Short mmCIF file of C-alpha atoms in Angstrom, two decimals:
data_model
loop_
_atom_site.label_atom_id
_atom_site.label_comp_id
_atom_site.label_asym_id
_atom_site.label_seq_id
_atom_site.Cartn_x
_atom_site.Cartn_y
_atom_site.Cartn_z
CA MET A 22 32.60 -27.84 -1.09
CA PHE A 23 33.94 -24.85 0.79
CA SER A 24 34.26 -22.76 -2.38
CA TYR A 25 30.67 -23.63 -3.36
CA LEU A 26 29.34 -22.51 0.04
CA ARG A 27 31.40 -19.35 -0.13
CA LYS A 28 30.04 -18.47 -3.59
CA ARG A 29 26.49 -19.17 -2.51
CA PHE A 30 26.91 -17.11 0.65
CA SER A 31 28.42 -14.18 -1.26
CA ARG A 32 25.61 -14.34 -3.82
CA HIS A 33 23.07 -14.33 -0.98
CA LEU A 34 24.71 -11.26 0.51
CA ARG A 35 24.64 -9.47 -2.85
CA GLU A 36 20.98 -10.26 -3.35
CA ARG A 37 20.17 -9.21 0.19
CA SER A 38 21.99 -5.90 -0.14
CA ARG A 39 20.22 -5.27 -3.44
CA ARG A 40 16.85 -6.09 -1.99
CA ARG A 41 17.42 -3.59 0.78
CA ALA A 42 17.87 -0.84 -1.82
CA ARG A 43 14.31 -1.15 -3.10
CA LEU A 44 12.04 1.86 -2.61
CA VAL A 45 8.76 -0.06 -2.24
CA SER A 46 8.59 -3.37 -0.38
CA LYS A 47 6.52 -6.30 -1.55
CA ASP A 48 3.71 -5.36 0.85
CA GLY A 49 3.61 -1.75 -0.38
CA ARG A 50 5.55 0.07 2.32
CA CYS A 51 7.88 2.84 1.18
CA ASN A 52 11.51 2.60 2.24
CA ILE A 53 12.39 6.29 2.48
CA GLU A 54 13.34 8.72 5.20
CA PHE A 55 13.49 12.53 5.35
CA GLY A 56 16.54 14.30 6.66
CA ASN A 57 17.32 17.94 7.48
CA VAL A 58 13.69 19.02 7.22
CA GLU A 59 13.60 22.75 7.86
CA GLN A 60 9.98 22.85 9.01
CA SER A 61 9.32 22.34 12.69
CA ARG A 62 7.58 19.24 13.94
CA PHE A 63 4.91 21.60 15.26
CA VAL A 64 3.33 21.53 11.79
CA PHE A 65 2.35 17.90 12.41
CA LEU A 66 0.36 18.99 15.47
CA ILE A 67 -1.64 21.40 13.33
CA ASP A 68 -2.99 18.45 11.36
CA ILE A 69 -3.50 16.41 14.54
CA TRP A 70 -6.17 14.18 12.98
CA THR A 71 -3.89 12.83 10.26
CA THR A 72 -1.03 12.53 12.73
CA ILE A 73 -3.14 10.40 15.08
CA LEU A 74 -4.36 8.23 12.22
CA ASP A 75 -0.81 7.60 10.97
CA LEU A 76 0.44 6.52 14.40
CA ARG A 77 0.97 2.86 15.14
CA TRP A 78 -1.51 1.08 17.36
CA ARG A 79 0.75 0.98 20.41
CA TYR A 80 1.24 4.76 20.33
CA LYS A 81 -2.42 5.38 19.58
CA MET A 82 -3.58 3.25 22.53
CA THR A 83 -1.03 4.98 24.79
CA ILE A 84 -2.46 8.38 23.83
CA PHE A 85 -6.00 7.02 24.22
CA ILE A 86 -5.40 5.75 27.76
CA SER A 87 -3.32 8.78 28.76
CA ALA A 88 -5.98 11.22 27.55
CA PHE A 89 -8.71 9.66 29.68
CA LEU A 90 -6.61 9.01 32.77
CA GLY A 91 -5.07 12.47 32.55
CA SER A 92 -8.43 14.23 32.25
CA TRP A 93 -9.94 12.19 35.11
CA PHE A 94 -7.03 12.95 37.39
CA LEU A 95 -6.88 16.65 36.43
CA PHE A 96 -10.56 17.22 37.12
CA GLY A 97 -10.24 15.10 40.25
CA LEU A 98 -7.69 17.63 41.52
CA LEU A 99 -10.04 20.49 40.62
CA TRP A 100 -12.92 18.86 42.50
CA TYR A 101 -10.62 18.36 45.47
CA VAL A 102 -9.63 22.06 45.32
CA VAL A 103 -13.30 23.09 45.24
CA ALA A 104 -14.04 20.93 48.27
CA TYR A 105 -10.92 22.24 50.04
CA ILE A 106 -11.77 25.92 49.43
CA HIS A 107 -15.36 25.41 50.48
CA LYS A 108 -14.13 23.47 53.54
CA ASP A 109 -16.18 20.39 52.76
CA LEU A 110 -13.45 17.94 53.75
CA PRO A 111 -13.64 16.03 57.03
CA GLU A 112 -10.46 17.64 58.40
CA PHE A 113 -12.31 20.96 58.61
CA ASN A 114 -14.99 19.40 60.90
CA PRO A 115 -17.97 20.92 59.05
CA SER A 116 -21.16 21.50 61.07
CA ILE A 117 -24.28 19.42 60.70
CA ASN A 118 -26.04 22.23 58.82
CA HIS A 119 -23.12 22.64 56.39
CA THR A 120 -24.08 22.02 52.75
CA PRO A 121 -21.06 20.90 50.68
CA CYS A 122 -20.52 21.72 47.04
CA VAL A 123 -20.29 18.02 46.26
CA GLU A 124 -21.76 15.40 48.52
CA ASN A 125 -19.49 12.68 49.96
CA ILE A 126 -16.10 13.95 48.79
CA ASN A 127 -13.80 13.03 51.64
CA GLY A 128 -10.39 13.21 49.97
CA LEU A 129 -8.42 13.01 46.77
CA THR A 130 -9.51 9.44 46.04
CA SER A 131 -13.21 10.24 46.32
CA ALA A 132 -12.64 13.37 44.18
CA PHE A 133 -11.03 11.21 41.49
CA LEU A 134 -13.95 8.77 41.58
CA PHE A 135 -16.42 11.63 41.26
CA SER A 136 -14.46 12.98 38.29
CA LEU A 137 -14.59 9.55 36.65
CA GLU A 138 -18.33 9.20 37.26
CA THR A 139 -18.99 12.68 35.87
CA GLN A 140 -16.98 12.35 32.66
CA VAL A 141 -18.18 8.89 31.66
CA THR A 142 -21.75 9.62 32.93
CA ILE A 143 -21.86 6.61 35.23
CA GLY A 144 -23.74 8.42 38.01
CA TYR A 145 -23.90 5.99 40.94
CA GLY A 146 -26.01 8.51 42.92
CA PHE A 147 -23.79 8.45 46.00
CA ARG A 148 -21.83 11.60 45.09
CA CYS A 149 -23.56 14.54 43.45
CA VAL A 150 -23.25 18.31 42.98
CA THR A 151 -25.43 20.53 45.11
CA GLU A 152 -26.75 23.99 44.29
CA GLN A 153 -24.56 25.54 46.96
CA CYS A 154 -21.58 26.47 44.70
CA ALA A 155 -21.72 28.12 41.28
CA THR A 156 -18.08 27.12 40.79
CA ALA A 157 -18.95 23.44 41.13
CA ILE A 158 -21.83 23.76 38.64
CA PHE A 159 -19.58 25.49 36.10
CA LEU A 160 -16.88 22.84 36.59
CA LEU A 161 -19.45 20.09 36.07
CA ILE A 162 -20.62 21.63 32.79
CA PHE A 163 -17.06 22.18 31.57
CA GLN A 164 -15.96 18.62 32.36
CA SER A 165 -19.04 17.14 30.69
CA ILE A 166 -18.43 19.08 27.47
CA LEU A 167 -14.70 18.34 27.43
CA GLY A 168 -15.38 14.66 28.17
CA VAL A 169 -17.70 14.41 25.15
CA ILE A 170 -15.05 16.03 22.93
CA ILE A 171 -12.28 13.68 24.10
CA ASN A 172 -14.53 10.65 23.81
CA SER A 173 -15.70 11.59 20.31
CA PHE A 174 -12.19 12.35 19.06
CA MET A 175 -10.54 9.22 20.43
CA CYS A 176 -13.34 6.84 19.47
CA GLY A 177 -13.55 8.42 16.03
CA ALA A 178 -9.79 8.04 15.56
CA ILE A 179 -9.90 4.35 16.52
CA LEU A 180 -12.90 3.72 14.25
CA ALA A 181 -11.21 5.53 11.36
CA LYS A 182 -8.02 3.56 11.96
CA ILE A 183 -9.90 0.25 11.85
CA SER A 184 -11.93 1.16 8.75
CA ARG A 185 -9.07 2.62 6.72
CA SER A 186 -8.91 1.41 3.14
CA LYS A 187 -5.28 0.50 3.83
CA ASN A 188 -6.56 -2.62 5.56
CA ARG A 189 -8.68 -3.49 2.51
CA ALA A 190 -5.52 -3.30 0.43
CA LYS A 191 -4.08 -6.25 2.37
CA THR A 192 -6.65 -8.53 0.71
CA ILE A 193 -5.28 -7.63 -2.73
CA THR A 194 -2.22 -9.69 -3.62
CA PHE A 195 0.25 -9.64 -6.48
CA SER A 196 2.31 -12.53 -7.82
CA ARG A 197 5.71 -13.02 -6.25
CA ASN A 198 7.46 -12.66 -9.61
CA ALA A 199 6.84 -10.97 -12.93
CA VAL A 200 7.39 -12.98 -16.11
CA ILE A 201 8.34 -12.13 -19.68
CA SER A 202 6.99 -14.25 -22.52
CA LYS A 203 5.06 -14.00 -25.77
CA ARG A 204 1.37 -13.10 -25.62
CA GLY A 205 -0.63 -12.59 -28.79
CA GLY A 206 2.52 -12.69 -30.89
CA LYS A 207 4.13 -9.88 -28.88
CA LEU A 208 6.74 -9.97 -26.16
CA CYS A 209 5.08 -8.91 -22.91
CA LEU A 210 5.86 -8.50 -19.23
CA LEU A 211 3.08 -10.18 -17.23
CA ILE A 212 2.00 -9.85 -13.59
CA ARG A 213 -0.83 -11.63 -11.83
CA VAL A 214 -3.09 -9.88 -9.31
CA ALA A 215 -5.93 -11.33 -7.24
CA ASN A 216 -8.74 -10.08 -5.01
CA LEU A 217 -9.06 -12.31 -1.95
CA ARG A 218 -12.54 -11.00 -1.11
CA LYS A 219 -15.75 -11.57 -3.00
CA SER A 220 -16.63 -7.89 -2.72
CA LEU A 221 -15.44 -5.91 -5.73
CA LEU A 222 -13.24 -2.87 -6.15
CA ILE A 223 -15.19 -0.29 -8.15
CA GLY A 224 -13.47 1.71 -10.88
CA SER A 225 -10.15 -0.12 -10.57
CA HIS A 226 -7.17 1.20 -12.52
CA ILE A 227 -3.75 -0.46 -12.88
CA TYR A 228 -0.55 1.34 -13.86
CA GLY A 229 3.17 1.15 -13.18
CA LYS A 230 6.30 3.22 -12.68
CA LEU A 231 9.82 2.16 -13.56
CA LEU A 232 12.35 3.65 -11.14
CA LYS A 233 15.92 3.84 -12.31
CA THR A 234 18.95 6.10 -12.29
CA THR A 235 19.39 8.08 -15.49
CA ILE A 236 21.95 10.58 -16.74
CA THR A 237 20.64 13.46 -18.83
CA PRO A 238 22.46 14.78 -21.94
CA GLU A 239 23.56 17.71 -19.78
CA GLY A 240 25.33 15.33 -17.40
CA GLU A 241 22.80 15.54 -14.56
CA THR A 242 22.30 12.30 -12.62
CA ILE A 243 18.67 11.69 -11.65
CA ILE A 244 18.16 9.10 -8.95
CA LEU A 245 14.75 7.41 -8.86
CA ASP A 246 13.79 8.73 -12.26
CA GLN A 247 10.21 7.66 -12.97
CA VAL A 248 9.11 6.23 -16.31
CA ASN A 249 5.44 5.44 -16.96
CA ILE A 250 4.67 1.79 -17.65
CA GLU A 251 1.32 1.10 -19.28
CA PHE A 252 -0.34 -2.15 -18.30
CA ILE A 253 -3.15 -3.74 -20.28
CA VAL A 254 -5.90 -6.10 -19.20
CA ASP A 255 -7.86 -8.06 -21.77
CA ALA A 256 -11.10 -6.97 -20.07
CA GLY A 257 -10.13 -3.28 -20.30
CA ASN A 258 -8.09 -1.01 -18.05
CA GLU A 259 -11.09 0.76 -16.52
CA ASN A 260 -13.90 -0.70 -14.39
CA LEU A 261 -12.36 -4.13 -14.02
CA PHE A 262 -14.59 -7.05 -13.09
CA PHE A 263 -12.18 -7.99 -10.34
CA ILE A 264 -13.87 -11.14 -9.04
CA SER A 265 -11.16 -13.59 -10.14
CA PRO A 266 -7.37 -13.27 -10.55
CA LEU A 267 -6.33 -11.15 -13.51
CA THR A 268 -3.14 -11.21 -15.55
CA ILE A 269 -1.98 -7.74 -16.50
CA TYR A 270 0.67 -7.30 -19.15
CA HIS A 271 2.91 -4.63 -20.60
CA ILE A 272 3.79 -4.85 -24.30
CA ILE A 273 7.55 -4.56 -24.82
CA ASP A 274 7.70 -2.48 -27.99
CA LYS A 275 10.04 0.26 -29.18
CA SER A 276 8.57 2.76 -26.72
CA SER A 277 9.04 0.42 -23.74
CA PRO A 278 12.07 0.82 -21.45
CA PHE A 279 12.41 -2.98 -21.54
CA PHE A 280 12.95 -3.00 -25.31
CA HIS A 281 16.76 -2.88 -25.11
CA MET A 282 16.97 -5.50 -22.34
CA ALA A 283 17.63 -9.17 -23.00
CA ALA A 284 17.45 -12.41 -21.09
CA GLU A 285 21.22 -12.35 -20.59
CA THR A 286 21.42 -8.72 -19.43
CA ILE A 287 18.27 -8.13 -17.40
CA LEU A 288 19.93 -9.23 -14.15
CA GLN A 289 22.65 -6.65 -14.74
CA GLN A 290 20.13 -3.83 -14.95
CA ASP A 291 19.42 -1.51 -12.02
CA PHE A 292 15.70 -0.74 -11.91
CA GLU A 293 12.61 -1.23 -9.78
CA LEU A 294 9.18 -1.75 -11.27
CA VAL A 295 6.44 -0.41 -8.98
CA VAL A 296 2.88 -1.52 -9.80
CA PHE A 297 -0.18 0.34 -8.50
CA LEU A 298 -3.82 -0.67 -8.29
CA ASP A 299 -6.31 2.09 -7.46
CA GLY A 300 -9.97 1.45 -6.75
CA THR A 301 -12.98 2.23 -4.59
CA VAL A 302 -14.05 -0.16 -1.86
CA GLU A 303 -17.58 -1.33 -2.58
CA ALA A 304 -18.64 -1.55 1.08
CA THR A 305 -17.36 1.83 2.32
CA SER A 306 -16.94 3.87 -0.91
CA ALA A 307 -13.43 4.76 0.27
CA THR A 308 -10.59 4.94 -2.23
CA CYS A 309 -7.88 2.35 -1.91
CA GLN A 310 -4.40 1.92 -3.38
CA VAL A 311 -2.38 -1.29 -3.48
CA ARG A 312 1.24 -1.31 -4.58
CA THR A 313 4.14 -3.69 -4.90
CA SER A 314 7.50 -3.73 -6.63
CA TYR A 315 9.75 -6.00 -8.65
CA ILE A 316 13.53 -5.85 -8.97
CA PRO A 317 15.51 -7.57 -11.79
CA GLU A 318 15.93 -10.79 -9.78
CA GLU A 319 12.14 -11.06 -9.55
CA VAL A 320 11.54 -10.74 -13.31
CA LEU A 321 11.69 -14.20 -14.92
CA TRP A 322 12.48 -14.18 -18.64
CA GLY A 323 10.99 -17.04 -20.63
CA TYR A 324 8.19 -18.06 -18.28
CA ARG A 325 4.42 -17.78 -18.09
CA PHE A 326 1.97 -18.26 -15.23
CA ALA A 327 0.37 -21.64 -14.63
CA PRO A 328 -3.44 -21.92 -15.03
CA ILE A 329 -5.30 -21.06 -11.87
CA VAL A 330 -9.05 -21.11 -12.72
CA SER A 331 -10.90 -24.38 -13.37
CA LYS A 332 -14.51 -25.54 -13.47
CA THR A 333 -15.81 -28.19 -11.08
CA LYS A 334 -18.33 -30.92 -11.81
CA GLU A 335 -20.97 -28.95 -9.92
CA GLY A 336 -20.59 -26.06 -12.38
CA LYS A 337 -18.68 -23.76 -10.03
CA TYR A 338 -15.50 -21.92 -10.89
CA ARG A 339 -12.62 -22.81 -8.62
CA VAL A 340 -9.53 -20.66 -8.11
CA ASP A 341 -6.48 -22.63 -6.97
CA PHE A 342 -4.20 -20.17 -5.22
CA GLN A 343 -1.53 -22.83 -4.89
CA ASN A 344 -0.64 -22.02 -8.51
CA PHE A 345 -1.02 -18.27 -8.10
CA SER A 346 2.72 -17.51 -8.34
CA LYS A 347 3.71 -20.74 -10.05
CA THR A 348 5.47 -20.28 -13.39
CA VAL A 349 6.09 -22.57 -16.36
CA ALA A 350 9.05 -22.27 -18.75
CA VAL A 351 8.07 -21.51 -22.34
CA GLU A 352 9.95 -20.79 -25.56
CA THR A 353 10.62 -17.06 -25.65
CA PRO A 354 12.88 -14.81 -27.75
CA HIS A 355 15.86 -13.71 -25.72
CA CYS A 356 15.24 -10.03 -26.55
CA ALA A 357 12.43 -7.84 -27.88
CA PHE A 358 14.68 -6.43 -30.60
CA CYS A 359 15.25 -9.93 -32.02
CA LEU A 360 11.51 -10.62 -32.07
CA HIS A 361 10.95 -7.31 -33.82
CA ASN A 362 13.56 -8.11 -36.51
CA GLU A 363 12.15 -11.61 -36.91
CA ARG A 364 8.66 -10.29 -37.51
CA GLU A 365 9.98 -7.75 -40.04
CA ALA A 366 11.90 -10.49 -41.88
CA LYS A 367 8.81 -12.70 -42.08
CA ALA A 368 6.74 -9.77 -43.34
CA LYS A 369 9.28 -9.13 -46.10
CA GLU A 370 9.26 -12.78 -47.09
CA LYS A 371 5.50 -12.68 -47.53
CA LYS A 372 5.69 -9.55 -49.66
CA GLY A 373 8.54 -10.89 -51.80
CA PHE A 374 11.40 -8.80 -53.23
CA ASP A 375 12.49 -7.24 -56.52
CA ASN A 376 15.57 -8.39 -58.47
CA PRO A 377 17.19 -5.24 -59.86
CA GLY A 378 19.41 -7.32 -62.25
CA PHE A 379 16.46 -8.81 -64.06
CA VAL A 380 15.90 -7.24 -67.55
CA LEU A 381 12.92 -8.04 -69.71
CA SER A 382 13.93 -8.29 -73.37
CA GLU A 383 11.29 -7.83 -76.02
CA VAL A 384 11.25 -10.40 -78.90
CA SER A 385 9.65 -9.50 -82.20
CA GLU A 386 7.32 -12.13 -83.47
CA THR A 387 7.47 -13.13 -87.18
CA SER A 388 4.94 -15.16 -89.03
CA ASP A 389 6.31 -18.00 -91.20
CA THR A 390 2.94 -19.16 -92.36
CA LYS A 391 2.37 -19.02 -96.04
CA MET A 392 -0.98 -18.76 -97.67
#
């Protein structure tokens, strides 16, 4: 019992360590970091719009709140300075005929409230700028313009963050595993993908990349070498009618990197299959990319996907997502090379073969008939 638990625990640790090495997670996030970058981080401030959009929500909301509170407090100090220089504050005991730059500013708190009312255009009517000071009029114009810029930028950033096509990609899901089985008489690698919304993706295109470590004939080791994997959909690779789950497949032929793999050796391979789905969101016309990845432990040899679409008595088509990632064992050749040789042998049997030892001897015919 103890040895069984130890083996299972060690196998779990091996699988876990291998899963951590994947470049793309199942939800599409890239597991990569940049070190010793020579460029300064100041370059990210040049493209401040993209930097703000890429920030997480907690950092974005912190910047959002800090920008407004900071601007209100800064201009509140400026309004207090204007009132202090013009001696409008109560500690200066202004005369009855004294006209202040800003009515009813009695201290720093009232200056902050006036700054808030000015920038967000609340305008309670209790505090207002008079025509006594040109400085106050200029400061009012400057704060109003700057307030509109801050408000437009921050609100636009939040709206763009909410409406990013990245969120639309979360409603596109791939099967948990990829399977290898025969399809149309050919050995294929199959993956199932589904659109969880009724709105379509326009101009969808599916393709894949196989990431592996290769050694060139010159002895150079290339980590994360990318090999193109062509996926086929029965309805066509372009302009998919993506209203129901689709099964995409890759034909394992002589040009496929899976051709020399077998059911017994696929788990010993070191590769990562990354699958991409590009399309345009129908509602916003924004481009969208969905990606996922499969490691050798997630590629099941000798299985196919269970049926998922059925027709109800009312004439509607029903998609049962309970069977979306469910697989069924089927009879499958244990390698593509064996299937290829088997098909060649059958083709030769149909054509027949020549016997080089067969010699046709000619016999002269004589007539024994007498007249």
